[in-house]
PDB file of C-alpha atoms and ligand atoms in Angstrom:
ATOM      1  CA  MET K   1      -2.805 -64.958 -15.865  1.00  0.00           C
ATOM      2  CA  GLY K   2      -5.963 -64.784 -17.865  1.00  0.00           C
ATOM      3  CA  VAL K   3      -9.582 -65.737 -18.360  1.00  0.00           C
ATOM      4  CA  ILE K   4     -11.044 -68.487 -20.520  1.00  0.00           C
ATOM      5  CA  GLY K   5     -14.586 -68.344 -21.897  1.00  0.00           C
ATOM      6  CA  TRP K   6     -16.566 -68.609 -25.150  1.00  0.00           C
ATOM      7  CA  PRO K   7     -16.990 -65.762 -25.942  1.00  0.00           C
ATOM      8  CA  VAL K   8     -14.756 -63.834 -23.570  1.00  0.00           C
ATOM      9  CA  ASN K   9     -14.028 -60.452 -25.151  1.00  0.00           C
ATOM     10  CA  HIS K  10     -16.702 -58.749 -23.009  1.00  0.00           C
ATOM     11  CA  SER K  11     -14.872 -59.671 -19.777  1.00  0.00           C
ATOM     12  CA  LEU K  12     -14.040 -56.836 -17.344  1.00  0.00           C
ATOM     13  CA  SER K  13     -11.380 -58.943 -15.621  1.00  0.00           C
ATOM     14  CA  PRO K  14      -8.431 -57.832 -17.815  1.00  0.00           C
ATOM     15  CA  SER K  15      -8.976 -54.146 -16.903  1.00  0.00           C
ATOM     16  CA  MET K  16      -9.150 -55.022 -13.211  1.00  0.00           C
ATOM     17  CA  HIS K  17      -6.207 -57.437 -13.041  1.00  0.00           C
ATOM     18  CA  ASN K  18      -3.907 -55.482 -15.349  1.00  0.00           C
ATOM     19  CA  ALA K  19      -4.519 -52.409 -13.157  1.00  0.00           C
ATOM     20  CA  ALA K  20      -3.323 -54.515 -10.193  1.00  0.00           C
ATOM     21  CA  VAL K  21      -0.266 -55.697 -12.131  1.00  0.00           C
ATOM     22  CA  ARG K  22       0.660 -52.098 -12.972  1.00  0.00           C
ATOM     23  CA  ALA K  23       0.080 -50.860  -9.417  1.00  0.00           C
ATOM     24  CA  LEU K  24       2.397 -53.556  -8.024  1.00  0.00           C
ATOM     25  CA  ASP K  25       4.910 -53.149 -10.879  1.00  0.00           C
ATOM     26  CA  LEU K  26       4.806 -56.894 -11.609  1.00  0.00           C
ATOM     27  CA  ASP K  27       6.226 -58.274 -14.849  1.00  0.00           C
ATOM     28  CA  TRP K  28       2.931 -60.081 -15.592  1.00  0.00           C
ATOM     29  CA  ALA K  29      -0.050 -59.634 -17.861  1.00  0.00           C
ATOM     30  CA  TYR K  30      -3.674 -60.813 -17.748  1.00  0.00           C
ATOM     31  CA  LEU K  31      -5.011 -61.984 -21.117  1.00  0.00           C
ATOM     32  CA  THR K  32      -8.287 -63.243 -22.574  1.00  0.00           C
ATOM     33  CA  PHE K  33      -8.404 -66.720 -24.134  1.00  0.00           C
ATOM     34  CA  PRO K  34     -11.474 -67.542 -26.233  1.00  0.00           C
ATOM     35  CA  ILE K  35     -11.634 -71.328 -25.931  1.00  0.00           C
ATOM     36  CA  HIS K  36     -14.129 -73.476 -27.822  1.00  0.00           C
ATOM     37  CA  PRO K  37     -16.067 -75.827 -25.492  1.00  0.00           C
ATOM     38  CA  ASP K  38     -14.574 -78.886 -27.253  1.00  0.00           C
ATOM     39  CA  ARG K  39     -11.024 -77.795 -26.358  1.00  0.00           C
ATOM     40  CA  VAL K  40     -11.323 -76.774 -22.702  1.00  0.00           C
ATOM     41  CA  ALA K  41      -9.248 -79.545 -21.113  1.00  0.00           C
ATOM     42  CA  ASP K  42      -6.447 -79.332 -23.712  1.00  0.00           C
ATOM     43  CA  ALA K  43      -6.385 -75.540 -23.515  1.00  0.00           C
ATOM     44  CA  VAL K  44      -6.233 -75.364 -19.727  1.00  0.00           C
ATOM     45  CA  ARG K  45      -3.481 -77.983 -19.483  1.00  0.00           C
ATOM     46  CA  GLY K  46      -1.579 -76.328 -22.320  1.00  0.00           C
ATOM     47  CA  LEU K  47      -1.760 -72.872 -20.767  1.00  0.00           C
ATOM     48  CA  PHE K  48      -0.473 -74.137 -17.426  1.00  0.00           C
ATOM     49  CA  ALA K  49       2.243 -76.215 -19.155  1.00  0.00           C
ATOM     50  CA  ALA K  50       3.360 -72.997 -20.861  1.00  0.00           C
ATOM     51  CA  GLY K  51       3.786 -71.273 -17.493  1.00  0.00           C
ATOM     52  CA  CYS K  52       0.469 -69.477 -16.971  1.00  0.00           C
ATOM     53  CA  SER K  53       0.220 -68.607 -13.266  1.00  0.00           C
ATOM     54  CA  GLY K  54      -3.550 -68.622 -12.884  1.00  0.00           C
ATOM     55  CA  LEU K  55      -6.821 -68.641 -14.786  1.00  0.00           C
ATOM     56  CA  ASN K  56     -10.305 -67.295 -14.332  1.00  0.00           C
ATOM     57  CA  VAL K  57     -13.096 -69.269 -15.932  1.00  0.00           C
ATOM     58  CA  THR K  58     -16.291 -67.818 -17.302  1.00  0.00           C
ATOM     59  CA  ILE K  59     -19.385 -69.006 -19.168  1.00  0.00           C
ATOM     60  CA  PRO K  60     -19.737 -71.710 -20.471  1.00  0.00           C
ATOM     61  CA  HIS K  61     -16.718 -73.506 -18.949  1.00  0.00           C
ATOM     62  CA  LYS K  62     -17.322 -73.203 -15.189  1.00  0.00           C
ATOM     63  CA  GLN K  63     -18.554 -76.795 -14.811  1.00  0.00           C
ATOM     64  CA  ALA K  64     -16.347 -78.438 -17.457  1.00  0.00           C
ATOM     65  CA  VAL K  65     -13.062 -77.305 -15.866  1.00  0.00           C
ATOM     66  CA  ILE K  66     -13.828 -79.239 -12.683  1.00  0.00           C
ATOM     67  CA  ASP K  67     -12.856 -82.466 -14.501  1.00  0.00           C
ATOM     68  CA  CYS K  68      -9.386 -81.013 -15.180  1.00  0.00           C
ATOM     69  CA  CYS K  69      -8.679 -80.282 -11.495  1.00  0.00           C
ATOM     70  CA  SER K  70      -6.576 -82.464  -9.218  1.00  0.00           C
ATOM     71  CA  SER K  71      -8.374 -80.931  -6.230  1.00  0.00           C
ATOM     72  CA  VAL K  72     -11.244 -78.523  -5.674  1.00  0.00           C
ATOM     73  CA  SER K  73     -12.267 -76.259  -2.782  1.00  0.00           C
ATOM     74  CA  LEU K  74     -15.332 -76.786  -0.602  1.00  0.00           C
ATOM     75  CA  ALA K  75     -16.913 -73.851  -2.437  1.00  0.00           C
ATOM     76  CA  VAL K  76     -16.593 -75.656  -5.794  1.00  0.00           C
ATOM     77  CA  GLU K  77     -18.049 -78.840  -4.316  1.00  0.00           C
ATOM     78  CA  ALA K  78     -21.032 -76.933  -2.939  1.00  0.00           C
ATOM     79  CA  ILE K  79     -21.612 -74.608  -5.892  1.00  0.00           C
ATOM     80  CA  GLY K  80     -20.814 -77.116  -8.651  1.00  0.00           C
ATOM     81  CA  ALA K  81     -18.783 -74.580 -10.635  1.00  0.00           C
ATOM     82  CA  ALA K  82     -15.228 -73.198 -10.590  1.00  0.00           C
ATOM     83  CA  ASN K  83     -14.262 -69.645 -11.600  1.00  0.00           C
ATOM     84  CA  THR K  84     -10.589 -69.800 -10.599  1.00  0.00           C
ATOM     85  CA  LEU K  85      -7.812 -72.291 -11.400  1.00  0.00           C
ATOM     86  CA  ILE K  86      -4.502 -72.301  -9.535  1.00  0.00           C
ATOM     87  CA  PRO K  87      -1.568 -74.423 -10.794  1.00  0.00           C
ATOM     88  CA  ASP K  88      -0.208 -76.686  -8.039  1.00  0.00           C
ATOM     89  CA  GLY K  89       3.384 -76.871  -9.306  1.00  0.00           C
ATOM     90  CA  ASP K  90       3.169 -80.623 -10.004  1.00  0.00           C
ATOM     91  CA  GLY K  91       1.369 -80.331 -13.324  1.00  0.00           C
ATOM     92  CA  GLY K  92      -2.044 -80.374 -11.650  1.00  0.00           C
ATOM     93  CA  MET K  93      -4.413 -77.588 -10.718  1.00  0.00           C
ATOM     94  CA  THR K  94      -6.785 -76.637  -7.915  1.00  0.00           C
ATOM     95  CA  GLY K  95     -10.247 -75.314  -8.705  1.00  0.00           C
ATOM     96  CA  ASP K  96     -11.855 -72.645  -6.558  1.00  0.00           C
ATOM     97  CA  ASN K  97     -14.968 -70.501  -6.710  1.00  0.00           C
ATOM     98  CA  THR K  98     -14.365 -66.991  -5.370  1.00  0.00           C
ATOM     99  CA  ASP K  99     -17.883 -65.638  -6.034  1.00  0.00           C
ATOM    100  CA  ALA K 100     -19.111 -66.532  -2.533  1.00  0.00           C
ATOM    101  CA  GLU K 101     -16.152 -64.801  -0.881  1.00  0.00           C
ATOM    102  CA  GLY K 102     -16.585 -61.813  -3.220  1.00  0.00           C
ATOM    103  CA  PHE K 103     -20.284 -61.571  -2.361  1.00  0.00           C
ATOM    104  CA  LEU K 104     -19.638 -61.550   1.396  1.00  0.00           C
ATOM    105  CA  ARG K 105     -16.659 -59.187   1.328  1.00  0.00           C
ATOM    106  CA  ALA K 106     -18.642 -56.643  -0.682  1.00  0.00           C
ATOM    107  CA  LEU K 107     -21.580 -56.949   1.735  1.00  0.00           C
ATOM    108  CA  ASP K 108     -19.332 -56.613   4.802  1.00  0.00           C
ATOM    109  CA  GLU K 109     -17.714 -53.538   3.267  1.00  0.00           C
ATOM    110  CA  ALA K 110     -20.906 -51.723   2.203  1.00  0.00           C
ATOM    111  CA  ALA K 111     -23.550 -52.886   4.684  1.00  0.00           C
ATOM    112  CA  PRO K 112     -22.247 -55.107   7.512  1.00  0.00           C
ATOM    113  CA  LEU K 113     -25.016 -57.379   8.800  1.00  0.00           C
ATOM    114  CA  ASP K 114     -25.180 -60.084  11.447  1.00  0.00           C
ATOM    115  CA  LEU K 115     -26.445 -62.829   9.164  1.00  0.00           C
ATOM    116  CA  ASP K 116     -26.665 -65.543  11.823  1.00  0.00           C
ATOM    117  CA  GLY K 117     -30.378 -66.402  11.946  1.00  0.00           C
ATOM    118  CA  ALA K 118     -31.222 -63.428   9.706  1.00  0.00           C
ATOM    119  CA  GLU K 119     -34.071 -63.709   7.195  1.00  0.00           C
ATOM    120  CA  VAL K 120     -32.837 -63.344   3.615  1.00  0.00           C
ATOM    121  CA  LEU K 121     -34.876 -63.271   0.411  1.00  0.00           C
ATOM    122  CA  MET K 122     -32.875 -64.290  -2.643  1.00  0.00           C
ATOM    123  CA  ILE K 123     -34.398 -63.790  -6.088  1.00  0.00           C
ATOM    124  CA  GLY K 124     -32.980 -66.112  -8.737  1.00  0.00           C
ATOM    125  CA  ALA K 125     -31.537 -69.608  -8.665  1.00  0.00           C
ATOM    126  CA  GLY K 126     -28.879 -69.699 -11.403  1.00  0.00           C
ATOM    127  CA  GLY K 127     -25.113 -70.065 -11.114  1.00  0.00           C
ATOM    128  CA  ALA K 128     -24.530 -66.842  -9.175  1.00  0.00           C
ATOM    129  CA  ALA K 129     -27.387 -67.715  -6.820  1.00  0.00           C
ATOM    130  CA  ARG K 130     -25.722 -71.035  -5.943  1.00  0.00           C
ATOM    131  CA  ALA K 131     -22.606 -69.123  -4.841  1.00  0.00           C
ATOM    132  CA  VAL K 132     -24.690 -66.602  -2.865  1.00  0.00           C
ATOM    133  CA  ALA K 133     -26.659 -69.414  -1.192  1.00  0.00           C
ATOM    134  CA  PHE K 134     -23.408 -71.165  -0.190  1.00  0.00           C
ATOM    135  CA  ALA K 135     -22.079 -67.888   1.250  1.00  0.00           C
ATOM    136  CA  LEU K 136     -25.257 -67.088   3.175  1.00  0.00           C
ATOM    137  CA  ARG K 137     -25.695 -70.608   4.563  1.00  0.00           C
ATOM    138  CA  GLY K 138     -22.094 -70.437   5.809  1.00  0.00           C
ATOM    139  CA  ARG K 139     -23.036 -67.340   7.834  1.00  0.00           C
ATOM    140  CA  GLY K 140     -26.147 -69.020   9.293  1.00  0.00           C
ATOM    141  CA  ALA K 141     -28.780 -67.030   7.374  1.00  0.00           C
ATOM    142  CA  HIS K 142     -32.311 -68.364   6.880  1.00  0.00           C
ATOM    143  CA  LEU K 143     -32.701 -68.367   3.121  1.00  0.00           C
ATOM    144  CA  ARG K 144     -35.958 -67.955   1.217  1.00  0.00           C
ATOM    145  CA  VAL K 145     -35.723 -68.197  -2.572  1.00  0.00           C
ATOM    146  CA  ALA K 146     -37.998 -67.001  -5.386  1.00  0.00           C
ATOM    147  CA  ASN K 147     -37.221 -67.987  -8.968  1.00  0.00           C
ATOM    148  CA  ARG K 148     -39.113 -67.962 -12.251  1.00  0.00           C
ATOM    149  CA  THR K 149     -38.375 -71.703 -12.567  1.00  0.00           C
ATOM    150  CA  GLU K 150     -39.540 -72.837  -9.144  1.00  0.00           C
ATOM    151  CA  GLU K 151     -37.827 -76.264  -9.085  1.00  0.00           C
ATOM    152  CA  LYS K 152     -34.443 -74.551  -9.156  1.00  0.00           C
ATOM    153  CA  ALA K 153     -35.381 -72.412  -6.137  1.00  0.00           C
ATOM    154  CA  ALA K 154     -36.289 -75.517  -4.120  1.00  0.00           C
ATOM    155  CA  ALA K 155     -32.701 -76.774  -4.367  1.00  0.00           C
ATOM    156  CA  LEU K 156     -31.386 -73.639  -2.631  1.00  0.00           C
ATOM    157  CA  GLY K 157     -33.806 -72.788   0.186  1.00  0.00           C
ATOM    158  CA  GLU K 158     -37.398 -72.361   1.303  1.00  0.00           C
ATOM    159  CA  VAL K 159     -39.421 -71.523  -1.800  1.00  0.00           C
ATOM    160  CA  VAL K 160     -41.286 -68.243  -2.173  1.00  0.00           C
ATOM    161  CA  PRO K 161     -43.596 -68.178  -5.222  1.00  0.00           C
ATOM    162  CA  PHE K 162     -42.295 -65.924  -8.017  1.00  0.00           C
ATOM    163  CA  THR K 163     -45.114 -63.379  -7.790  1.00  0.00           C
ATOM    164  CA  ARG K 164     -44.608 -59.759  -6.855  1.00  0.00           C
ATOM    165  CA  ARG K 165     -47.056 -60.066  -3.941  1.00  0.00           C
ATOM    166  CA  ASP K 166     -45.365 -63.139  -2.417  1.00  0.00           C
ATOM    167  CA  MET K 167     -41.955 -61.555  -2.835  1.00  0.00           C
ATOM    168  CA  GLU K 168     -43.155 -58.287  -1.209  1.00  0.00           C
ATOM    169  CA  ASP K 169     -44.416 -60.298   1.801  1.00  0.00           C
ATOM    170  CA  ALA K 170     -41.135 -62.172   2.131  1.00  0.00           C
ATOM    171  CA  ALA K 171     -39.096 -58.992   1.656  1.00  0.00           C
ATOM    172  CA  ALA K 172     -41.036 -57.212   4.429  1.00  0.00           C
ATOM    173  CA  SER K 173     -39.517 -59.492   7.069  1.00  0.00           C
ATOM    174  CA  ALA K 174     -36.091 -59.860   5.433  1.00  0.00           C
ATOM    175  CA  ALA K 175     -32.925 -58.128   6.637  1.00  0.00           C
ATOM    176  CA  LEU K 176     -31.407 -58.654   3.186  1.00  0.00           C
ATOM    177  CA  VAL K 177     -32.986 -58.931  -0.274  1.00  0.00           C
ATOM    178  CA  VAL K 178     -30.642 -60.087  -3.037  1.00  0.00           C
ATOM    179  CA  ASN K 179     -31.348 -59.966  -6.759  1.00  0.00           C
ATOM    180  CA  THR K 180     -29.230 -62.661  -8.422  1.00  0.00           C
ATOM    181  CA  THR K 181     -31.192 -62.650 -11.687  1.00  0.00           C
ATOM    182  CA  SER K 182     -30.159 -60.742 -14.776  1.00  0.00           C
ATOM    183  CA  LEU K 183     -33.339 -58.606 -14.483  1.00  0.00           C
ATOM    184  CA  GLY K 184     -32.387 -54.946 -14.768  1.00  0.00           C
ATOM    185  CA  MET K 185     -29.226 -55.564 -16.737  1.00  0.00           C
ATOM    186  CA  GLY K 186     -29.942 -53.822 -20.007  1.00  0.00           C
ATOM    187  CA  SER K 187     -32.738 -51.407 -19.163  1.00  0.00           C
ATOM    188  CA  ASP K 188     -33.422 -48.183 -17.275  1.00  0.00           C
ATOM    189  CA  VAL K 189     -36.838 -49.371 -16.147  1.00  0.00           C
ATOM    190  CA  ILE K 190     -37.336 -50.981 -12.727  1.00  0.00           C
ATOM    191  CA  PRO K 191     -38.151 -54.653 -13.407  1.00  0.00           C
ATOM    192  CA  ALA K 192     -41.813 -55.129 -12.467  1.00  0.00           C
ATOM    193  CA  GLU K 193     -41.019 -58.586 -11.068  1.00  0.00           C
ATOM    194  CA  LEU K 194     -38.753 -57.391  -8.233  1.00  0.00           C
ATOM    195  CA  PRO K 195     -40.172 -56.449  -4.800  1.00  0.00           C
ATOM    196  CA  LEU K 196     -39.884 -52.770  -3.949  1.00  0.00           C
ATOM    197  CA  ASP K 197     -42.770 -51.424  -1.832  1.00  0.00           C
ATOM    198  CA  SER K 198     -41.705 -53.431   1.229  1.00  0.00           C
ATOM    199  CA  LEU K 199     -38.070 -52.294   1.171  1.00  0.00           C
ATOM    200  CA  GLY K 200     -37.173 -49.627   3.710  1.00  0.00           C
ATOM    201  CA  ALA K 201     -34.707 -48.481   6.339  1.00  0.00           C
ATOM    202  CA  SER K 202     -34.496 -51.946   7.906  1.00  0.00           C
ATOM    203  CA  THR K 203     -33.561 -53.658   4.614  1.00  0.00           C
ATOM    204  CA  VAL K 204     -30.328 -54.098   2.741  1.00  0.00           C
ATOM    205  CA  ALA K 205     -30.994 -54.408  -1.018  1.00  0.00           C
ATOM    206  CA  TYR K 206     -28.164 -56.110  -2.911  1.00  0.00           C
ATOM    207  CA  ASP K 207     -28.163 -56.326  -6.727  1.00  0.00           C
ATOM    208  CA  LEU K 208     -25.587 -58.607  -8.348  1.00  0.00           C
ATOM    209  CA  VAL K 209     -26.175 -57.008 -11.738  1.00  0.00           C
ATOM    210  CA  TYR K 210     -23.038 -55.061 -12.630  1.00  0.00           C
ATOM    211  CA  ARG K 211     -23.397 -51.821 -14.617  1.00  0.00           C
ATOM    212  CA  SER K 212     -21.509 -48.544 -14.625  1.00  0.00           C
ATOM    213  CA  GLU K 213     -24.590 -46.868 -13.077  1.00  0.00           C
ATOM    214  CA  PRO K 214     -26.592 -48.297 -10.131  1.00  0.00           C
ATOM    215  CA  THR K 215     -29.532 -50.368 -11.379  1.00  0.00           C
ATOM    216  CA  PRO K 216     -32.995 -48.726 -11.384  1.00  0.00           C
ATOM    217  CA  TRP K 217     -34.105 -51.223  -8.707  1.00  0.00           C
ATOM    218  CA  LEU K 218     -31.291 -50.108  -6.373  1.00  0.00           C
ATOM    219  CA  VAL K 219     -31.923 -46.421  -7.052  1.00  0.00           C
ATOM    220  CA  ALA K 220     -35.604 -46.881  -6.130  1.00  0.00           C
ATOM    221  CA  ALA K 221     -34.730 -48.957  -3.031  1.00  0.00           C
ATOM    222  CA  ALA K 222     -32.292 -46.271  -1.846  1.00  0.00           C
ATOM    223  CA  LEU K 223     -34.993 -43.585  -2.272  1.00  0.00           C
ATOM    224  CA  GLN K 224     -37.143 -45.619   0.110  1.00  0.00           C
ATOM    225  CA  GLY K 225     -34.374 -45.603   2.711  1.00  0.00           C
ATOM    226  CA  ALA K 226     -32.885 -49.061   2.127  1.00  0.00           C
ATOM    227  CA  LEU K 227     -29.132 -49.506   2.359  1.00  0.00           C
ATOM    228  CA  VAL K 228     -27.995 -50.658  -1.089  1.00  0.00           C
ATOM    229  CA  VAL K 229     -25.094 -52.760  -2.376  1.00  0.00           C
ATOM    230  CA  ASP K 230     -24.332 -52.946  -6.111  1.00  0.00           C
ATOM    231  CA  GLY K 231     -22.599 -55.698  -8.102  1.00  0.00           C
ATOM    232  CA  ALA K 232     -19.301 -53.845  -8.497  1.00  0.00           C
ATOM    233  CA  GLY K 233     -18.027 -54.829  -5.052  1.00  0.00           C
ATOM    234  CA  MET K 234     -18.633 -58.540  -5.648  1.00  0.00           C
ATOM    235  CA  LEU K 235     -16.889 -58.372  -9.009  1.00  0.00           C
ATOM    236  CA  LEU K 236     -13.918 -56.628  -7.403  1.00  0.00           C
ATOM    237  CA  HIS K 237     -13.609 -58.979  -4.439  1.00  0.00           C
ATOM    238  CA  GLN K 238     -14.024 -62.226  -6.402  1.00  0.00           C
ATOM    239  CA  GLY K 239     -11.174 -61.020  -8.616  1.00  0.00           C
ATOM    240  CA  ALA K 240      -9.079 -59.956  -5.636  1.00  0.00           C
ATOM    241  CA  ALA K 241      -9.533 -63.387  -4.024  1.00  0.00           C
ATOM    242  CA  ALA K 242      -8.236 -65.048  -7.218  1.00  0.00           C
ATOM    243  CA  PHE K 243      -5.302 -62.614  -7.533  1.00  0.00           C
ATOM    244  CA  ARG K 244      -4.289 -63.324  -3.914  1.00  0.00           C
ATOM    245  CA  GLN K 245      -4.116 -67.062  -4.634  1.00  0.00           C
ATOM    246  CA  TRP K 246      -2.167 -66.723  -7.903  1.00  0.00           C
ATOM    247  CA  THR K 247       0.416 -64.222  -6.674  1.00  0.00           C
ATOM    248  CA  GLY K 248       0.581 -64.641  -2.896  1.00  0.00           C
ATOM    249  CA  VAL K 249       0.436 -60.844  -2.817  1.00  0.00           C
ATOM    250  CA  GLU K 250      -2.259 -58.688  -1.211  1.00  0.00           C
ATOM    251  CA  PRO K 251      -4.278 -57.245  -4.137  1.00  0.00           C
ATOM    252  CA  PRO K 252      -4.292 -53.433  -4.547  1.00  0.00           C
ATOM    253  CA  LEU K 253      -8.058 -52.932  -4.251  1.00  0.00           C
ATOM    254  CA  ASP K 254      -8.128 -49.219  -5.081  1.00  0.00           C
ATOM    255  CA  ALA K 255      -6.207 -49.764  -8.316  1.00  0.00           C
ATOM    256  CA  MET K 256      -8.446 -52.699  -9.256  1.00  0.00           C
ATOM    257  CA  ARG K 257     -11.575 -50.643  -8.528  1.00  0.00           C
ATOM    258  CA  ALA K 258     -10.235 -47.842 -10.742  1.00  0.00           C
ATOM    259  CA  GLY K 259      -9.410 -50.393 -13.459  1.00  0.00           C
ATOM    260  CA  LEU K 260     -13.006 -51.606 -13.411  1.00  0.00           C
ATOM    261  CA  ARG K 261     -14.394 -48.061 -13.570  1.00  0.00           C
ATOM    262  CA  SER K 262     -12.208 -47.280 -16.572  1.00  0.00           C
ATOM    263  CA  ARG K 263     -14.215 -49.797 -18.654  1.00  0.00           C
TER     264      ARG K 263
HETATM  265  P1  NAP A 301     -27.741 -67.809 -14.901  1.00  0.00           P
HETATM  266  O1  NAP A 301     -27.091 -68.978 -14.281  1.00  0.00           O
HETATM  267  O2  NAP A 301     -28.086 -67.821 -16.330  1.00  0.00           O
HETATM  268  O3  NAP A 301     -29.097 -67.502 -14.058  1.00  0.00           O
HETATM  269  C1  NAP A 301     -29.971 -66.473 -14.450  1.00  0.00           C
HETATM  270  C2  NAP A 301     -31.051 -66.264 -13.391  1.00  0.00           C
HETATM  271  O4  NAP A 301     -31.855 -65.151 -13.795  1.00  0.00           O
HETATM  272  C3  NAP A 301     -31.995 -67.455 -13.234  1.00  0.00           C
HETATM  273  O5  NAP A 301     -32.478 -67.490 -11.933  1.00  0.00           O
HETATM  274  C4  NAP A 301     -33.111 -67.082 -14.227  1.00  0.00           C
HETATM  275  O6  NAP A 301     -34.347 -67.690 -13.933  1.00  0.00           O
HETATM  276  C5  NAP A 301     -33.215 -65.598 -13.973  1.00  0.00           C
HETATM  277  N1  NAP A 301     -33.796 -64.858 -15.085  1.00  0.00           N
HETATM  278  C6  NAP A 301     -33.219 -64.573 -16.277  1.00  0.00           C
HETATM  279  N2  NAP A 301     -34.071 -63.869 -17.048  1.00  0.00           N
HETATM  280  C7  NAP A 301     -35.204 -63.715 -16.331  1.00  0.00           C
HETATM  281  C8  NAP A 301     -36.461 -63.090 -16.580  1.00  0.00           C
HETATM  282  N3  NAP A 301     -36.710 -62.470 -17.743  1.00  0.00           N
HETATM  283  N4  NAP A 301     -37.409 -63.119 -15.630  1.00  0.00           N
HETATM  284  C9  NAP A 301     -37.168 -63.733 -14.458  1.00  0.00           C
HETATM  285  N5  NAP A 301     -36.011 -64.356 -14.142  1.00  0.00           N
HETATM  286  C10 NAP A 301     -35.042 -64.346 -15.074  1.00  0.00           C
HETATM  287  O7  NAP A 301     -26.859 -66.496 -14.698  1.00  0.00           O
HETATM  288  P2  NAP A 301     -25.875 -66.147 -13.470  1.00  0.00           P
HETATM  289  O8  NAP A 301     -24.500 -66.530 -13.828  1.00  0.00           O
HETATM  290  O9  NAP A 301     -26.483 -66.684 -12.213  1.00  0.00           O
HETATM  291  O10 NAP A 301     -25.914 -64.540 -13.469  1.00  0.00           O
HETATM  292  C11 NAP A 301     -27.077 -63.844 -13.053  1.00  0.00           C
HETATM  293  C12 NAP A 301     -26.776 -62.346 -12.919  1.00  0.00           C
HETATM  294  O11 NAP A 301     -25.798 -62.142 -11.899  1.00  0.00           O
HETATM  295  C13 NAP A 301     -26.194 -61.705 -14.199  1.00  0.00           C
HETATM  296  O12 NAP A 301     -26.724 -60.411 -14.313  1.00  0.00           O
HETATM  297  C14 NAP A 301     -24.711 -61.647 -13.915  1.00  0.00           C
HETATM  298  O13 NAP A 301     -24.064 -60.632 -14.628  1.00  0.00           O
HETATM  299  C15 NAP A 301     -24.734 -61.343 -12.422  1.00  0.00           C
HETATM  300  N6  NAP A 301     -23.488 -61.740 -11.749  1.00  0.00           N
HETATM  301  C16 NAP A 301     -22.779 -60.748 -11.142  1.00  0.00           C
HETATM  302  C17 NAP A 301     -21.616 -61.076 -10.478  1.00  0.00           C
HETATM  303  C18 NAP A 301     -20.831 -59.989  -9.826  1.00  0.00           C
HETATM  304  O14 NAP A 301     -19.674 -60.223  -9.470  1.00  0.00           O
HETATM  305  N7  NAP A 301     -21.405 -58.816  -9.612  1.00  0.00           N
HETATM  306  C19 NAP A 301     -21.164 -62.419 -10.418  1.00  0.00           C
HETATM  307  C20 NAP A 301     -21.935 -63.394 -11.051  1.00  0.00           C
HETATM  308  C21 NAP A 301     -23.102 -63.040 -11.722  1.00  0.00           C
HETATM  309  P3  NAP A 301     -34.682 -69.180 -14.511  1.00  0.00           P
HETATM  310  O15 NAP A 301     -33.984 -70.141 -13.600  1.00  0.00           O
HETATM  311  O16 NAP A 301     -36.147 -69.266 -14.451  1.00  0.00           O
HETATM  312  O17 NAP A 301     -34.139 -69.212 -15.921  1.00  0.00           O
END
C-alpha cells in the first residue's frame, strides 16, 4: 500500500496506515511514492503490476489518475477526483473518493445531525469542498456556499457573497457551518474572513483544516457554545474507508488515531 503525490513526504497517511498494519499484525507496509506528474499512469500501472495492494492519491494527481481506472465510484464521478485506487485483480483498477465518507463519519461520530432539509453554510469551493458538497447533498441538506472566487461557489450550491456580514447572516440560520478553505492552517489568529459572532449552541462548526491543536476558529466557536468538529476525524475516516477496501479487514480506528497523533 502507499500514497502517490508530488511532493508527498509531508503526508500523514503512512503513520496512520502503518499503525493499522502493526495493530493487525499484517505482513504489509504503507510507503510514500513521489511521482512526477508526467509519469503518473506508468507509475500507477507499474506499482499494481508489482503487487501493490492499494494506493492513496494526493495533490496534484487526484484528477489525472481517473484516466488510469477501469471503473470509478459514484463519488469520483460527482467529485471529479479520486483519492483511492483499488486493484481489480484483472490488471485494472477502481478509483474511489473516500473524503465524502470520511467527512460524514467524523460528523456522525462527533456531532450527529439530521441533515435532511437542514441549512448548511459551506465556506470554500475547492477540491475538499466538492467532496463535502457531494456528502451533504446525499443526506438531503440545503447547501449555501461562500467562496473567495464566487464562480466556483455557484457550481456547488446557493451562493452567499464572501463577506463576513453575509456569512454571519447565513451562519445564523445554519445547523452546520463548514470551513473547507485552508484559512487558519498556519496561524494562531482567527481568520477575519470566517463567521463567528452568529455561531452558538444551535450550531455545529466543522473545520476541515487538520492541525495537532484545534484551529483558533474552532476554539472561539466552542467558547460561544457551538459543538465543534475538527479535521482529524475526516482524515482518519477517509483513510479507514480506503484501508477497508484494500484489505477487506475492519480498520483498527484507535490504533490509526494514535498513529496520526504521533506525527
Ligand atoms: P483547494 O482545492 O486548493 O481549495 C482551497 C480553498 O480555500 C478554495 O476555496 C480557496 O478559494 C480557499 N482559499 C485559499 N486561500 C484562501 C484565502 N487566503 N482566502 C480565502 N479563501 C482561500 O484545497 P483543498 O484540497 O480543497 O483543501 C482545503 C483545505 O481542506 C486544506 O486546509 C486541506 O488541508 C483541508 N483538507 C482536510 C481534509 C481532512 O481530511 N481533514 C481533507 C481534504 C482537505 P479560491 O477558490 O478563491 O481559491
